[in-house]
PDB file of C-alpha atoms and ligand atoms in Angstrom:
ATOM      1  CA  UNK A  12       0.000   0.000   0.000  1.00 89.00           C
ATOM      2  CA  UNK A  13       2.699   2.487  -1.121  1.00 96.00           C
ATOM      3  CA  UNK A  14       0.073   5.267  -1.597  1.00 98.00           C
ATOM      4  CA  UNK A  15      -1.760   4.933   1.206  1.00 97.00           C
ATOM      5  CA  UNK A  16      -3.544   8.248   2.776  1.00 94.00           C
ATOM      6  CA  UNK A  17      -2.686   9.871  -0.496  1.00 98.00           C
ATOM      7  CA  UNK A  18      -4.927  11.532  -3.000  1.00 98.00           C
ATOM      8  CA  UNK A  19      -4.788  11.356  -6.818  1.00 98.00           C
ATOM      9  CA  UNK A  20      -6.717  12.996  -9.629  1.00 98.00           C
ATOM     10  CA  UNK A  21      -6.453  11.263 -12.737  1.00 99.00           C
ATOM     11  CA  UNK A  22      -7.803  13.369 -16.045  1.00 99.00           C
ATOM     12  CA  UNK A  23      -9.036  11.376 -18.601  1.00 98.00           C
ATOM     13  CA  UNK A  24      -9.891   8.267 -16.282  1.00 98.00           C
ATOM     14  CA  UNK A  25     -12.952   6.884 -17.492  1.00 98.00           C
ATOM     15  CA  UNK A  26     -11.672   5.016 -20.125  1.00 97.00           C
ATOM     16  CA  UNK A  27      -8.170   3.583 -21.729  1.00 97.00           C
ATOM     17  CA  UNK A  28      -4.700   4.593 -20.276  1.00 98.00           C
ATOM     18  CA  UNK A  29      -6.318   7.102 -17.339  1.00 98.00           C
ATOM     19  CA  UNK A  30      -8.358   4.229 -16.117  1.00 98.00           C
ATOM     20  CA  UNK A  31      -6.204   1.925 -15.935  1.00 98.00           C
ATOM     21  CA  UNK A  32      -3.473   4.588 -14.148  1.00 99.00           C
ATOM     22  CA  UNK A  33      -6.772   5.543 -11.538  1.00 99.00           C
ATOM     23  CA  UNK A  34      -6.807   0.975 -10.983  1.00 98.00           C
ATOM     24  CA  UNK A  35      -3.270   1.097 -10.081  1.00 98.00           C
ATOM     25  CA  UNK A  36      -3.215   3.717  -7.936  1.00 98.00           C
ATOM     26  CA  UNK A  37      -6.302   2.808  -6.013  1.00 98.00           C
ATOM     27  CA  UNK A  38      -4.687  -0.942  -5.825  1.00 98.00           C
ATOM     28  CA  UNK A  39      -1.463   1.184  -4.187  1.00 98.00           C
ATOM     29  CA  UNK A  40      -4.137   2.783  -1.388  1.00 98.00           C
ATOM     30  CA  UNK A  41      -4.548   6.295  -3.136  1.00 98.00           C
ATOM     31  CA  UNK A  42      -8.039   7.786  -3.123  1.00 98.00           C
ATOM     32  CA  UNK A  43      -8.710   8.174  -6.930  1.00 98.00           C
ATOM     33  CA  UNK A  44     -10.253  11.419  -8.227  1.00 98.00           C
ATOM     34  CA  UNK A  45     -11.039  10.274 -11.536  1.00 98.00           C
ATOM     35  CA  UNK A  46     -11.746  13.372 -13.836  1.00 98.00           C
ATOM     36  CA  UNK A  47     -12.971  13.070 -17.204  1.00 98.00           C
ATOM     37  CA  UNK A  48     -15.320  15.233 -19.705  1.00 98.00           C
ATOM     38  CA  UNK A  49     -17.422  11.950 -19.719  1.00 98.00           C
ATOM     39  CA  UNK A  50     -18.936  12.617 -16.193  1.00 98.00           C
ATOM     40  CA  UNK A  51     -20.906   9.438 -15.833  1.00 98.00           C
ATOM     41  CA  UNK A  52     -17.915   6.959 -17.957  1.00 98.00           C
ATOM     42  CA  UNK A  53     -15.984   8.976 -14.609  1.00 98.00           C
ATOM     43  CA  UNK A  54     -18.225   7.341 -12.110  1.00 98.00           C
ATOM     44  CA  UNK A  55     -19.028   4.540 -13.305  1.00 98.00           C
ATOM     45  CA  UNK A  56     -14.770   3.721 -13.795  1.00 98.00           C
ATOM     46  CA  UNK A  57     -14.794   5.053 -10.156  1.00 98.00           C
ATOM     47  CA  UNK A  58     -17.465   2.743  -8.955  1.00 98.00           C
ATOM     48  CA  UNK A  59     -15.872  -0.093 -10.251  1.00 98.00           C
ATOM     49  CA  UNK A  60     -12.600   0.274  -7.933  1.00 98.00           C
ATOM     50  CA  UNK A  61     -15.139   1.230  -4.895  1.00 98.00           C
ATOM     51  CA  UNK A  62     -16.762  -2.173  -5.640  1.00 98.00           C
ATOM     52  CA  UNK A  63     -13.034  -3.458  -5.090  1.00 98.00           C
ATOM     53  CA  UNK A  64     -12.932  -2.289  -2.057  1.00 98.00           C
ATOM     54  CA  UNK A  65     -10.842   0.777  -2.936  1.00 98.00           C
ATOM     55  CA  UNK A  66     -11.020   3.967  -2.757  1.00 98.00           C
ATOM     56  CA  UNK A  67     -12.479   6.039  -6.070  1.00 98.00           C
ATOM     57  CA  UNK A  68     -14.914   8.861  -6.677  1.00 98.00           C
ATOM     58  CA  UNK A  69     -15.671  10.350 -10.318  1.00 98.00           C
ATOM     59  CA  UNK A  70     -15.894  14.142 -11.687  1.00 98.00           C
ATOM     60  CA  UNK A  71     -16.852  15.986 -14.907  1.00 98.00           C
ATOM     61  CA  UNK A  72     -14.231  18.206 -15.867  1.00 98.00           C
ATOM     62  CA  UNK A  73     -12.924  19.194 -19.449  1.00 98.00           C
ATOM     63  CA  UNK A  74      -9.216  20.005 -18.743  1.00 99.00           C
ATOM     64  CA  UNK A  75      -9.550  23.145 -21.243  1.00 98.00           C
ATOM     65  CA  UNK A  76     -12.100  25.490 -19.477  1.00 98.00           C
ATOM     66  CA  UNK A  77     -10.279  27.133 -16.409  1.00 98.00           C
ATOM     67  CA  UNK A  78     -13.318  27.710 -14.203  1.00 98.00           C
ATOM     68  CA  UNK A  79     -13.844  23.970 -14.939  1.00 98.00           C
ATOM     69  CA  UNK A  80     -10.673  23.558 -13.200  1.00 98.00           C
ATOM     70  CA  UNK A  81     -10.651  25.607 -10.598  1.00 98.00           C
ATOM     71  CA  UNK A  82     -14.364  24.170  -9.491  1.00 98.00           C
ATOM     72  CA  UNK A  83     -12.616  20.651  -9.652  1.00 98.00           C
ATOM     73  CA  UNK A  84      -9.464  21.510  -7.645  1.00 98.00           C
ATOM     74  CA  UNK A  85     -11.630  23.574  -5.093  1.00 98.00           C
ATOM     75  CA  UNK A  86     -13.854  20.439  -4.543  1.00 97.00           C
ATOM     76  CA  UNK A  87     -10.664  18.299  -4.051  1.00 96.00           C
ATOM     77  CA  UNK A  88      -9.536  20.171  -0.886  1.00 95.00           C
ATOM     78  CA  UNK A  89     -13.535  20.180   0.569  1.00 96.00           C
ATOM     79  CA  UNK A  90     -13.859  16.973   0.198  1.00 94.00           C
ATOM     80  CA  UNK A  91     -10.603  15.475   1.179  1.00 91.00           C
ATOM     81  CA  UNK A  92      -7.282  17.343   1.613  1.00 93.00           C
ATOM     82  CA  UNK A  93      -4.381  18.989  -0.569  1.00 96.00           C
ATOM     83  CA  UNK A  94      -3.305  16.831  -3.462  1.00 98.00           C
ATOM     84  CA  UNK A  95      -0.961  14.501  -3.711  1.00 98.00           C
ATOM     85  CA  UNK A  96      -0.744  13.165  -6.979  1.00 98.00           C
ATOM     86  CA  UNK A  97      -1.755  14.903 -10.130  1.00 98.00           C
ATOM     87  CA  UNK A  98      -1.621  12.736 -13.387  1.00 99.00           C
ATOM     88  CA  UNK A  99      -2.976  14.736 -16.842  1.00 99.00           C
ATOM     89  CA  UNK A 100      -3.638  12.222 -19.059  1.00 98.00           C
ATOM     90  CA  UNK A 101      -6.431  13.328 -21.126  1.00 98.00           C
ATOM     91  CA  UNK A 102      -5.977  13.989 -24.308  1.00 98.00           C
ATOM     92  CA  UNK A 103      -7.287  13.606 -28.326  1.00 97.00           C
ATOM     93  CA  UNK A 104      -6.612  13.383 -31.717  1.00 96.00           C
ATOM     94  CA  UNK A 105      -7.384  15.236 -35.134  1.00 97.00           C
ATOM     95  CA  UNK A 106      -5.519  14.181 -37.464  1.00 96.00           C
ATOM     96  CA  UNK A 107      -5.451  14.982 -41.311  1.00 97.00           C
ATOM     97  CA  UNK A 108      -2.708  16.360 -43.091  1.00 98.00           C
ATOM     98  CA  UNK A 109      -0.849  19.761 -42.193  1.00 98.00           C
ATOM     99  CA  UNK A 110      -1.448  21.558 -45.566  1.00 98.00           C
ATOM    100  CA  UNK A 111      -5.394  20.832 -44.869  1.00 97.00           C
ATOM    101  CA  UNK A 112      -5.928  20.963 -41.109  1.00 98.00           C
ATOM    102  CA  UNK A 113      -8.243  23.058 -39.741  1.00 98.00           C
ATOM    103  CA  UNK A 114      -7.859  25.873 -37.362  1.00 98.00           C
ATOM    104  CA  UNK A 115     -10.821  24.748 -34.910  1.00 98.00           C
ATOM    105  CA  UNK A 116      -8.518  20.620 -35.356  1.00 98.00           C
ATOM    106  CA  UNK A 117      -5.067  22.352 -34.286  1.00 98.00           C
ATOM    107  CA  UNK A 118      -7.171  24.684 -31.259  1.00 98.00           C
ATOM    108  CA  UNK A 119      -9.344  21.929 -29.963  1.00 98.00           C
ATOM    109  CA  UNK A 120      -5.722  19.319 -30.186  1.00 98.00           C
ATOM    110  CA  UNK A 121      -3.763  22.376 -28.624  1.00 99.00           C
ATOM    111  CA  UNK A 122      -6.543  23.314 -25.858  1.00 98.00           C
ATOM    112  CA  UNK A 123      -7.207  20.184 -24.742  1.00 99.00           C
ATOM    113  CA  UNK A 124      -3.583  17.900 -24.655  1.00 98.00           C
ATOM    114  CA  UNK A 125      -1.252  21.552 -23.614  1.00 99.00           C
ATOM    115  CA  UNK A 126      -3.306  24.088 -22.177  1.00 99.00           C
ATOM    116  CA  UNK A 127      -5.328  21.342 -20.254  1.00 99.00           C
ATOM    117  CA  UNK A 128      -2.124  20.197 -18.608  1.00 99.00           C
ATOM    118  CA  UNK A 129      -0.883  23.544 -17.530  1.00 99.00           C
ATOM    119  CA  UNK A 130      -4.420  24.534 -16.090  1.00 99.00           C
ATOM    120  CA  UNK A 131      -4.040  21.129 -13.803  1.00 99.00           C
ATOM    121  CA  UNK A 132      -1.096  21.711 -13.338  1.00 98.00           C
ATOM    122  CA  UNK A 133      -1.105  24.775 -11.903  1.00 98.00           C
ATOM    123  CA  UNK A 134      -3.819  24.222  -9.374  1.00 98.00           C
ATOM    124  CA  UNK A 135      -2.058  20.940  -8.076  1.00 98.00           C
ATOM    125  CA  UNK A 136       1.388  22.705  -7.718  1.00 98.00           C
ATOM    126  CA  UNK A 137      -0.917  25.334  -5.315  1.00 97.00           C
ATOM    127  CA  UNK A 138      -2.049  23.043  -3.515  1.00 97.00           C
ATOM    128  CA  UNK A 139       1.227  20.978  -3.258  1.00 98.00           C
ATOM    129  CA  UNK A 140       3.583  24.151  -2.413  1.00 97.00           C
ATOM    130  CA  UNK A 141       1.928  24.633   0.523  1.00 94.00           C
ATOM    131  CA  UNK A 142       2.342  20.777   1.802  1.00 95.00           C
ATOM    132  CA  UNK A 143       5.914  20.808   0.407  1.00 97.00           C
ATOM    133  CA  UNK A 144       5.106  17.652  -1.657  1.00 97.00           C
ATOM    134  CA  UNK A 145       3.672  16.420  -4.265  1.00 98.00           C
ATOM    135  CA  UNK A 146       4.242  14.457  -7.436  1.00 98.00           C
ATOM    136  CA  UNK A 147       2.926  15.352 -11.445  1.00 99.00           C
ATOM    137  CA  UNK A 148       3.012  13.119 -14.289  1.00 99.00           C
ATOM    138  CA  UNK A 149       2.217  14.799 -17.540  1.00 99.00           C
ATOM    139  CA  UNK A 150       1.077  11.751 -20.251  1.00 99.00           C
ATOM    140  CA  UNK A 151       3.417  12.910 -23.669  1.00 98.00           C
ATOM    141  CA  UNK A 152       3.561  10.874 -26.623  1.00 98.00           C
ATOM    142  CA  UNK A 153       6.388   8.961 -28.433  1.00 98.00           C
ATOM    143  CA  UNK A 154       4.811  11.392 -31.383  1.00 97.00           C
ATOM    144  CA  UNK A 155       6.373  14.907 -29.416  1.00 98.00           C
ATOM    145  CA  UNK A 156       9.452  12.976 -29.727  1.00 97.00           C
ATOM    146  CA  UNK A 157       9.486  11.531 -33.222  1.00 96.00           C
ATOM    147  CA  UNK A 158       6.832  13.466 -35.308  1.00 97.00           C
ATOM    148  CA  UNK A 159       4.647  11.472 -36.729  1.00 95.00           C
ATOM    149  CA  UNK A 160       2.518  12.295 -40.606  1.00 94.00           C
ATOM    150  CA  UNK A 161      -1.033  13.579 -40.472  1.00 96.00           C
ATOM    151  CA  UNK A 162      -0.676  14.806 -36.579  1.00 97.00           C
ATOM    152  CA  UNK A 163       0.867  18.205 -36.721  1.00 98.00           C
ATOM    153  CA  UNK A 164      -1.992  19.531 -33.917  1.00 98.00           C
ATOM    154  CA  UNK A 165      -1.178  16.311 -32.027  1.00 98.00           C
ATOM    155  CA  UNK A 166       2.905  16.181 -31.966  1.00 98.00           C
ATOM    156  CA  UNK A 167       3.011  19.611 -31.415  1.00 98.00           C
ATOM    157  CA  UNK A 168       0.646  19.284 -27.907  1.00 99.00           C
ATOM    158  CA  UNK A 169       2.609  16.676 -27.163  1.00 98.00           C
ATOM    159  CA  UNK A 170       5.888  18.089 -27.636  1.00 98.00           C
ATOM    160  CA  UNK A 171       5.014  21.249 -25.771  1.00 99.00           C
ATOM    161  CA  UNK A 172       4.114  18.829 -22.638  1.00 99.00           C
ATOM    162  CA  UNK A 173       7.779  17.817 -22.728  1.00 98.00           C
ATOM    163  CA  UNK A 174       8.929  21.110 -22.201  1.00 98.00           C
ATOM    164  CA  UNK A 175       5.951  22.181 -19.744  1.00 99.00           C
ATOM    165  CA  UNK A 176       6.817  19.176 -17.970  1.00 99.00           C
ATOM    166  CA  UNK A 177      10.816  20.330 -17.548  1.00 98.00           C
ATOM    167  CA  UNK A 178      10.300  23.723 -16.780  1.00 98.00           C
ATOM    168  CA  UNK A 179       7.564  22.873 -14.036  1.00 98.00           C
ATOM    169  CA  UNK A 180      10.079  20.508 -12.545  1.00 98.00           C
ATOM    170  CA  UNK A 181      13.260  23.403 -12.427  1.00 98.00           C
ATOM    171  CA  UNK A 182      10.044  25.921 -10.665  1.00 98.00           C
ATOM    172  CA  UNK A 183       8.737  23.916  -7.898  1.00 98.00           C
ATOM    173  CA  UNK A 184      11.364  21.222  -7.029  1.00 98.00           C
ATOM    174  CA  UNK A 185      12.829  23.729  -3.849  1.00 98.00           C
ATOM    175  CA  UNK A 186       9.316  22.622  -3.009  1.00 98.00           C
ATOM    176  CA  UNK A 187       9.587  18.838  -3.302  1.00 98.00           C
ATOM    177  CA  UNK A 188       7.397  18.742  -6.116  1.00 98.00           C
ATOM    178  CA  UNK A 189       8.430  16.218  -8.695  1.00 98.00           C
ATOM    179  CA  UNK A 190       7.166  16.532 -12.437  1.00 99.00           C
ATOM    180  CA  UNK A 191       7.886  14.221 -14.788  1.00 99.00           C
ATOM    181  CA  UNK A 192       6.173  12.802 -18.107  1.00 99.00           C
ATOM    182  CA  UNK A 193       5.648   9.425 -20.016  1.00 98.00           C
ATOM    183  CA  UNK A 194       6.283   9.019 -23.414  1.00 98.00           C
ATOM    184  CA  UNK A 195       4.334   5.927 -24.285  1.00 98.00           C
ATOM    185  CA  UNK A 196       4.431   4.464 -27.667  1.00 97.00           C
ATOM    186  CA  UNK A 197       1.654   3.010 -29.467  1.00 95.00           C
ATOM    187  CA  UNK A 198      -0.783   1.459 -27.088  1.00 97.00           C
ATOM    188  CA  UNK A 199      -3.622  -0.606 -27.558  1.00 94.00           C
ATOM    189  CA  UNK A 200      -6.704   1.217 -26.401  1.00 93.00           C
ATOM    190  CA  UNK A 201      -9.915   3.648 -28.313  1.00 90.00           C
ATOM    191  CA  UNK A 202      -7.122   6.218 -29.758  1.00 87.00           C
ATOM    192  CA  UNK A 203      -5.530   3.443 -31.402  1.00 89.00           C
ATOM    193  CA  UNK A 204      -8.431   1.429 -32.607  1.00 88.00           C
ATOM    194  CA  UNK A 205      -9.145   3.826 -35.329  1.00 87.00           C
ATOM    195  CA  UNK A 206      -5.832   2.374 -37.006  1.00 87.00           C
ATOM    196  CA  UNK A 207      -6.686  -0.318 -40.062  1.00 90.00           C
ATOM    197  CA  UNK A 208      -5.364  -3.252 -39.534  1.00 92.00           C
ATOM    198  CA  UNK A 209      -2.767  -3.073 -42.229  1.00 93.00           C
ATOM    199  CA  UNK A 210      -1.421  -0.131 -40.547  1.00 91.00           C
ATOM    200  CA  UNK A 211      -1.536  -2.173 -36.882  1.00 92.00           C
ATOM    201  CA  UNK A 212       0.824  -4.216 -38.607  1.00 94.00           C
ATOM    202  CA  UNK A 213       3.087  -1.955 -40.156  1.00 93.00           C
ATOM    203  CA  UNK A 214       3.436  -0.648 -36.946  1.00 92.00           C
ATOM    204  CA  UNK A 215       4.040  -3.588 -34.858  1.00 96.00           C
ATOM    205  CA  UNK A 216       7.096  -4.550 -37.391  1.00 96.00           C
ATOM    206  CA  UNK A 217       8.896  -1.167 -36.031  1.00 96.00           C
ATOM    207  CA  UNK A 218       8.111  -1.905 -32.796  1.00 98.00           C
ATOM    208  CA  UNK A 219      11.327  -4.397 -31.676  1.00 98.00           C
ATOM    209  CA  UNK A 220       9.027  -6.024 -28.726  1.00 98.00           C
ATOM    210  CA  UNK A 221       6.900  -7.248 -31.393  1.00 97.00           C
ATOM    211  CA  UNK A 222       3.625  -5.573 -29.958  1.00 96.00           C
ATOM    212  CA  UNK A 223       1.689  -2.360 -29.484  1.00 96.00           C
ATOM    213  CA  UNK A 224       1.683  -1.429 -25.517  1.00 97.00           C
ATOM    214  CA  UNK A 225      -1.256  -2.393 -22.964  1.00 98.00           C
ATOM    215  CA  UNK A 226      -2.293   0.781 -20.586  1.00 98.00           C
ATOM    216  CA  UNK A 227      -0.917  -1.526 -18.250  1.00 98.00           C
ATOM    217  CA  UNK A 228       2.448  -0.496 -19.082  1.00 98.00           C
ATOM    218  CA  UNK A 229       1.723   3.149 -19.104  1.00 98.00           C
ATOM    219  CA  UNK A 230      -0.316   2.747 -15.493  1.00 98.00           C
ATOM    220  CA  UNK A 231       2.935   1.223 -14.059  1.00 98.00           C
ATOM    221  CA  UNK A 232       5.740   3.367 -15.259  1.00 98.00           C
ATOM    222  CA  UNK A 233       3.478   6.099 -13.638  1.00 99.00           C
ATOM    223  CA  UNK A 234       2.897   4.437 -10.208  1.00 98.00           C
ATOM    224  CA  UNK A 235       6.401   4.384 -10.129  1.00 98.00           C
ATOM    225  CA  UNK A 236       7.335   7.449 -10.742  1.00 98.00           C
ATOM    226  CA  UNK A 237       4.566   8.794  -8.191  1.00 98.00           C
ATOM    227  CA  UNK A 238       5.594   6.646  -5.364  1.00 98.00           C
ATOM    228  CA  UNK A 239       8.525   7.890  -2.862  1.00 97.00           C
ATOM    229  CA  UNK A 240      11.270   4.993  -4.628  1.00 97.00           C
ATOM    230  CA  UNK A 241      10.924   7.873  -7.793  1.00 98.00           C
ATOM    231  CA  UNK A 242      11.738  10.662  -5.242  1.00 97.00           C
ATOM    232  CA  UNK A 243      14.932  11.569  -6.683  1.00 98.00           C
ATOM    233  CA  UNK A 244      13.726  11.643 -10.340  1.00 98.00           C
ATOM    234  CA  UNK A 245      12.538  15.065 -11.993  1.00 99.00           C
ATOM    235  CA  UNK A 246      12.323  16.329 -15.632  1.00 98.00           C
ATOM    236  CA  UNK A 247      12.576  13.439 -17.084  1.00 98.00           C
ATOM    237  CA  UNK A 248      10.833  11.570 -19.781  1.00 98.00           C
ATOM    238  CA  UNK A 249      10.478   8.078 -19.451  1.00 98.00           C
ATOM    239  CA  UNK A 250       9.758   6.291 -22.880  1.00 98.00           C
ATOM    240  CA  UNK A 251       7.643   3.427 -22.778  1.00 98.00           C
ATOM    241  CA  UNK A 252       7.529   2.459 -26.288  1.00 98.00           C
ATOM    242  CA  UNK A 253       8.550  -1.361 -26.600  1.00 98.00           C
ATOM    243  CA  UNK A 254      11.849   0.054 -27.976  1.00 98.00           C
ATOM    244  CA  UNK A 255      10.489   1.349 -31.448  1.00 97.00           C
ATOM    245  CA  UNK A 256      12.255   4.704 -30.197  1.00 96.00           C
ATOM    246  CA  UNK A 257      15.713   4.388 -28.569  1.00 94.00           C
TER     247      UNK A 257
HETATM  248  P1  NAI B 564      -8.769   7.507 -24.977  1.00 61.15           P
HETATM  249  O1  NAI B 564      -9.346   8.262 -26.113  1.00 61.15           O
HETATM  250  O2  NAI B 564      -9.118   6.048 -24.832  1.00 61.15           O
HETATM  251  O3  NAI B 564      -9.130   8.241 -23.592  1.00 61.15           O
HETATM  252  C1  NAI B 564      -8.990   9.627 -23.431  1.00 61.15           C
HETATM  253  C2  NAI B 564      -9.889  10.095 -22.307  1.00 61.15           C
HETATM  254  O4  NAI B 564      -9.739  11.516 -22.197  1.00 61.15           O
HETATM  255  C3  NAI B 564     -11.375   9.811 -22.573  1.00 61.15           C
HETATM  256  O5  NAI B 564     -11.972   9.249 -21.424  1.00 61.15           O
HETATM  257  C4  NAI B 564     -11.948  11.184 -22.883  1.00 61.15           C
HETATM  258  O6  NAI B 564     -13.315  11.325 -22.529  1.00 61.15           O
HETATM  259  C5  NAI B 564     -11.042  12.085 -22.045  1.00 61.15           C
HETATM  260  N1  NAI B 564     -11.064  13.469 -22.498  1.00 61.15           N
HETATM  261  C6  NAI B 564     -11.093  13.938 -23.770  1.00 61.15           C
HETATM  262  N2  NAI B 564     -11.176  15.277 -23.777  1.00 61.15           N
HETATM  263  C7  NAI B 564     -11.204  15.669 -22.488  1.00 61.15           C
HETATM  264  C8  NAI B 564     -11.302  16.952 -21.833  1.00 61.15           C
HETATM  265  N3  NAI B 564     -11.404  18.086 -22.543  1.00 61.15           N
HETATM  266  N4  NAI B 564     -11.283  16.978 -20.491  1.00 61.15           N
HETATM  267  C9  NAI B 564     -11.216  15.842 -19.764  1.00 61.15           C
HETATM  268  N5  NAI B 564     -11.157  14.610 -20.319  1.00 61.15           N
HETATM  269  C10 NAI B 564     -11.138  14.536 -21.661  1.00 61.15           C
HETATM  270  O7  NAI B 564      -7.208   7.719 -25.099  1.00 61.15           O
HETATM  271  P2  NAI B 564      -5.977   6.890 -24.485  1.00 61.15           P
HETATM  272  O8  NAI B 564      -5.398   6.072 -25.574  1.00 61.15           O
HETATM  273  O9  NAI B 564      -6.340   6.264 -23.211  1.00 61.15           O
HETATM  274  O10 NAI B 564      -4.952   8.094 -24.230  1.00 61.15           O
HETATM  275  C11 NAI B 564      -4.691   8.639 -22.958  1.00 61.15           C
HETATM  276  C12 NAI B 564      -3.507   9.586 -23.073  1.00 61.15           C
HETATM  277  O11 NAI B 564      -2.374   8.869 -23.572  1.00 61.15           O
HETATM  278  C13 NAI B 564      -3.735  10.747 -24.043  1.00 61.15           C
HETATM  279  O12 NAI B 564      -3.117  11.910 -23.538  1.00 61.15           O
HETATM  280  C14 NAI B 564      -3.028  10.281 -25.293  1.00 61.15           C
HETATM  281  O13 NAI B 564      -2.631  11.360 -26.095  1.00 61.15           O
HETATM  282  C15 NAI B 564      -1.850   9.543 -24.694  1.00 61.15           C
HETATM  283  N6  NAI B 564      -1.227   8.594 -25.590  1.00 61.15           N
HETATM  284  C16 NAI B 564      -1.930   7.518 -26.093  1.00 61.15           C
HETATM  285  C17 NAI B 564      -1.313   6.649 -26.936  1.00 61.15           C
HETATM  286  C18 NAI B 564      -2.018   5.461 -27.530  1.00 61.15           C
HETATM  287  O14 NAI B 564      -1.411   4.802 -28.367  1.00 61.15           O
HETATM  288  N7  NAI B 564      -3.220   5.127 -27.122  1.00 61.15           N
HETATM  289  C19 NAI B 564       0.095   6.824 -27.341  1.00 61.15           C
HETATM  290  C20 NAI B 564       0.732   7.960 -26.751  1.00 61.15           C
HETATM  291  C21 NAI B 564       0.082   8.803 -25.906  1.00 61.15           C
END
């Protein structure tokens, strides 16, 4: 029970990666705050680790509207205490081609993946100064990294949470505030389910472990770098990718 007594939001946790991270942390002892646009796919995810005999609740928030936020972050302290862990996972895709994208695909990609992690992340680090501790994981992409065709909107977000995540982690580590982010690869979950099969395949060939990822592999990299064995780790970006980037 390494994160026992402690308290965790979780954006995006109804479904796919976020959900499982919200499992493993509840399995650890957290309290889950699972906070999702999809209010109910929130509580219903949440009820599922209460009926595990964990401890969950679920929120509607979309990550992109401040007051939305704020509201959520405010409720966090009423209803239990100061945060512990903050993990901003949420996040979407629009792809099509640069030379065709549309301004409302590249705002909506932009708003919700970047600005939604600095508006989290913000309010957690508030509420995390004043307890000296704390711990952020900021979900990137193996795509910020590499570029990838037909997601200009998306590697972009996702390469601007790299650097949020670093320069977060030089501000508030006097405090004891660790931010780092996790790069995963291609893992199987909605996002990814779009893909044709020919292109699954494609895929899988670069990949050298032979296989997309499971959020299982995302949820555990980020348990671990939440829990106090990670305490000396900050800024960094751990690549979970089955070794198709190296
Ligand atoms: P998903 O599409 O299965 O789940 C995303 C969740 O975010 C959904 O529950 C959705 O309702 C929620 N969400 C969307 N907009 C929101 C908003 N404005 N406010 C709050 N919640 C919102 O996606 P998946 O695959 O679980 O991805 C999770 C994270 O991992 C994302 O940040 C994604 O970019 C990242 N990622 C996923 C990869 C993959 O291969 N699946 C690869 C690399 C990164």
């Amino acid at each position: 029970m390494e994160l026992k007594d402690r308290v965790a939001l979780v954006t995006g946790g109804a479904q796919g990666i976020g959900r499982t991270i919200a499992e493993e942390l509840a399995g650890l002892g957290a309290h889950v705050v699972l906070a999702d646009i999809n209010g109910e796919g929130a509580e219903s995810a949440a009820e599922k680790i209460r009926a595990a005999g964990q401890k969950a609740s679920g929120v509607r928030l979309d990550v992109s509207c401040a007051q939305d936020v704020q509201s959520v972050f405010d409720g966090i302290i009423k209803e239990h205490k100061p945060l512990d862990i903050l993990v901003n996972n949420a996040g979407i895709t629009r792809d099509g081609l640069m030379i065709r994208m549309k301004e409302d695909d590249w705002n909506r990609v932009l708003d919700i993946n970047l600005k939604g992690s600095f508006l989290c992340a913000q309010q957690a680090a508030k509420q995390m100064m004043k307890q000296k501790k704390g711990a952020i994981v900021n979900i990137a992409s193996i795509v910020g990294v590499m570029g990838n065709f037909g997601q200009a909107n998306y590697s972009a977000s996702k390469a601007g949470v790299i650097g949020l995540t670093k320069t977060l982690a030089r501000e508030v580590a006097s405090r004891g505030i660790t931010v780092n982010a996790v790069a995963p690869g291609f893992i199987d979950t909605e996002m990814t389910r779009v893909l044709d099969e020919g292109v699954r395949q494609k895929l899988i060939e670069q990949i050298p472990l032979a296989r997309l990822g499971e959020p299982e592999d995302i949820a555990r990299s980020v348990a671990f770098l939440v829990s106090d064995r990670a305490s000396y780790i900050t800024g960094q970006v751990i690549n979970v990718n089955g070794g198709m980037l190296m």
